[in-house]
Amino acid sequence: MPTAPKCEFIPYLSISDASKAVDFYTRVFGVEPYLLLNMPDGRVMHCEFRIGEARFFISEELPEHGGTPSPARHDCTTVAIHLYVIDCDAMVETMANNGATVLMPPEDVFWGERFARVRDPFGHEWGITTQLREMTPDEIQAEAAKMFAAMKE
């Protein structure tokens, strides 16, 4: 049987005024873009950030080229990016200090993580999390059941 190909999910964020987003993500993640390609008019055609083993892409909406609309265009987003970091609280503070909106402050949650929700200045929502303890799926299910039972009371 052939070896399965490597699989890598890479978020590609469509952004209105992507040059401001390049500055934001550079400050928040403390890395310069690995690749930054601009259109002749200066808009961001493609930008790649690499952070450890992970990477993500951003670009302008570019509707004239069939680009994906940004959350700003529809005043909503349908995808949240889940980001594991060493210190959830520090990352949330860094994002907030750079213009992000904290939707849910960091708290310890039943699945063994410290978790927060943040909306960046470009409308993308991020789940920021730090693992507190390793839990099996059965342990997580049991903790969820306890939480739902308590909600009924």
CSV table of C-alpha atoms in Angstrom, one decimal:
chain,number,residue,atom,x,y,z
A,1,MET,CA,0.0,0.0,0.0
A,2,PRO,CA,1.5,3.4,-0.9
A,3,THR,CA,2.4,5.9,1.8
A,4,ALA,CA,-0.2,8.5,2.4
A,5,PRO,CA,0.9,12.0,1.2
A,6,LYS,CA,1.7,14.6,3.8
A,7,CYS,CA,-1.3,16.6,4.7
A,8,GLU,CA,-1.1,20.2,5.9
A,9,PHE,CA,-3.9,22.6,6.5
A,10,ILE,CA,-2.9,26.2,5.8
A,11,PRO,CA,-5.3,29.0,6.7
A,12,TYR,CA,-5.5,31.6,3.9
A,13,LEU,CA,-7.0,34.8,5.2
A,14,SER,CA,-8.6,37.3,2.9
A,15,ILE,CA,-8.3,40.8,4.2
A,16,SER,CA,-9.4,44.3,3.3
A,17,ASP,CA,-6.3,46.5,3.6
A,18,ALA,CA,-3.9,43.5,3.9
A,19,SER,CA,-0.8,45.7,4.3
A,20,LYS,CA,-2.1,46.8,7.7
A,21,ALA,CA,-2.6,43.1,8.5
A,22,VAL,CA,1.0,42.3,7.5
A,23,ASP,CA,2.1,44.8,10.1
A,24,PHE,CA,-0.3,43.5,12.7
A,25,TYR,CA,0.7,39.8,12.4
A,26,THR,CA,4.4,40.8,12.3
A,27,ARG,CA,4.0,42.6,15.6
A,28,VAL,CA,1.7,39.9,17.2
A,29,PHE,CA,3.8,36.9,16.2
A,30,GLY,CA,7.2,38.5,16.3
A,31,VAL,CA,8.2,37.3,12.8
A,32,GLU,CA,8.7,39.0,9.4
A,33,PRO,CA,6.8,37.6,6.4
A,34,TYR,CA,8.6,34.7,4.8
A,35,LEU,CA,7.3,35.8,1.5
A,36,LEU,CA,5.5,39.1,0.5
A,37,LEU,CA,4.3,39.7,-3.0
A,38,ASN,CA,2.6,43.0,-3.9
A,39,MET,CA,0.4,43.9,-6.9
A,40,PRO,CA,1.7,46.7,-9.1
A,41,ASP,CA,-0.7,49.0,-7.2
A,42,GLY,CA,0.8,48.1,-3.9
A,43,ARG,CA,-1.9,45.8,-2.6
A,44,VAL,CA,-0.8,42.5,-1.0
A,45,MET,CA,-1.2,39.7,-3.6
A,46,HIS,CA,0.2,37.0,-1.3
A,47,CYS,CA,2.0,36.9,2.0
A,48,GLU,CA,3.2,33.9,3.9
A,49,PHE,CA,4.1,33.8,7.6
A,50,ARG,CA,6.0,30.9,9.1
A,51,ILE,CA,5.9,30.4,12.8
A,52,GLY,CA,7.7,27.3,14.0
A,53,GLU,CA,6.3,24.4,12.0
A,54,ALA,CA,3.1,26.3,11.2
A,55,ARG,CA,2.3,28.8,8.5
A,56,PHE,CA,-0.6,30.8,7.2
A,57,PHE,CA,-1.2,33.0,4.2
A,58,ILE,CA,-2.9,36.4,3.7
A,59,SER,CA,-3.9,38.5,0.7
A,60,GLU,CA,-6.2,41.3,-0.3
A,61,GLU,CA,-9.7,40.4,-1.2
A,62,LEU,CA,-9.0,41.1,-4.9
A,63,PRO,CA,-12.6,40.7,-6.1
A,64,GLU,CA,-11.5,41.6,-9.6
A,65,HIS,CA,-9.4,38.4,-9.7
A,66,GLY,CA,-12.1,36.2,-8.1
A,67,GLY,CA,-10.6,36.5,-4.6
A,68,THR,CA,-12.4,35.4,-1.4
A,69,PRO,CA,-14.3,38.1,0.4
A,70,SER,CA,-12.9,39.2,3.7
A,71,PRO,CA,-15.0,39.1,7.0
A,72,ALA,CA,-15.1,43.0,6.7
A,73,ARG,CA,-17.1,42.7,3.5
A,74,HIS,CA,-19.9,40.7,5.1
A,75,ASP,CA,-19.4,41.9,8.7
A,76,CYS,CA,-19.0,38.3,9.9
A,77,THR,CA,-16.8,35.3,9.7
A,78,THR,CA,-17.7,31.6,9.4
A,79,VAL,CA,-14.3,30.1,10.4
A,80,ALA,CA,-12.3,30.5,13.6
A,81,ILE,CA,-8.6,29.8,13.7
A,82,HIS,CA,-7.5,27.7,16.7
A,83,LEU,CA,-4.0,28.6,17.8
A,84,TYR,CA,-2.0,26.7,20.4
A,85,VAL,CA,0.6,28.8,22.2
A,86,ILE,CA,2.8,28.5,25.3
A,87,ASP,CA,1.0,31.3,27.1
A,88,CYS,CA,-2.6,32.0,26.2
A,89,ASP,CA,-2.9,35.0,28.5
A,90,ALA,CA,0.2,36.7,27.0
A,91,MET,CA,-0.9,36.1,23.4
A,92,VAL,CA,-4.3,37.5,24.1
A,93,GLU,CA,-2.8,40.6,25.8
A,94,THR,CA,-0.4,41.0,22.8
A,95,MET,CA,-3.3,40.8,20.3
A,96,ALA,CA,-5.5,43.2,22.4
A,97,ASN,CA,-2.6,45.7,22.7
A,98,ASN,CA,-2.3,45.6,18.9
A,99,GLY,CA,-6.0,46.3,18.2
A,100,ALA,CA,-7.7,42.9,18.5
A,101,THR,CA,-11.0,42.6,20.4
A,102,VAL,CA,-11.2,40.1,23.2
A,103,LEU,CA,-14.5,38.2,22.8
A,104,MET,CA,-13.9,35.8,25.7
A,105,PRO,CA,-11.1,36.4,28.2
A,106,PRO,CA,-8.7,33.5,29.0
A,107,GLU,CA,-10.2,30.9,31.3
A,108,ASP,CA,-9.5,27.2,32.2
A,109,VAL,CA,-12.0,25.0,30.3
A,110,PHE,CA,-13.2,21.5,30.8
A,111,TRP,CA,-11.2,19.9,28.0
A,112,GLY,CA,-7.9,20.7,29.9
A,113,GLU,CA,-6.9,23.9,28.3
A,114,ARG,CA,-6.7,27.6,29.0
A,115,PHE,CA,-8.8,29.1,26.2
A,116,ALA,CA,-9.8,32.6,24.9
A,117,ARG,CA,-11.5,34.0,21.8
A,118,VAL,CA,-10.2,37.1,20.0
A,119,ARG,CA,-11.3,38.9,16.9
A,120,ASP,CA,-8.4,40.5,15.0
A,121,PRO,CA,-8.7,44.0,13.5
A,122,PHE,CA,-9.6,42.5,10.2
A,123,GLY,CA,-12.6,40.4,11.4
A,124,HIS,CA,-10.9,37.0,11.7
A,125,GLU,CA,-11.7,35.1,14.9
A,126,TRP,CA,-9.0,33.2,16.8
A,127,GLY,CA,-9.3,30.6,19.5
A,128,ILE,CA,-6.2,31.1,21.6
A,129,THR,CA,-5.3,28.1,23.8
A,130,THR,CA,-2.6,26.6,26.0
A,131,GLN,CA,-2.8,22.9,27.0
A,132,LEU,CA,-3.0,22.5,30.8
A,133,ARG,CA,-3.2,18.8,30.9
A,134,GLU,CA,-3.4,15.8,28.6
A,135,MET,CA,-6.9,14.3,28.5
A,136,THR,CA,-8.3,11.3,26.7
A,137,PRO,CA,-11.4,11.6,24.6
A,138,ASP,CA,-13.3,9.7,27.2
A,139,GLU,CA,-12.2,12.0,30.0
A,140,ILE,CA,-13.2,15.0,27.9
A,141,GLN,CA,-16.6,13.4,27.2
A,142,ALA,CA,-17.1,12.8,31.0
A,143,GLU,CA,-16.2,16.4,31.8
A,144,ALA,CA,-18.6,17.7,29.1
A,145,ALA,CA,-21.4,15.5,30.5
A,146,LYS,CA,-20.8,17.0,34.0
A,147,MET,CA,-20.9,20.5,32.6
A,148,PHE,CA,-24.2,19.9,30.7
A,149,ALA,CA,-25.7,18.2,33.8
A,150,ALA,CA,-24.9,21.3,35.9
A,151,MET,CA,-26.4,23.6,33.2
A,152,LYS,CA,-29.8,21.8,33.6
A,153,GLU,CA,-29.9,22.4,37.4
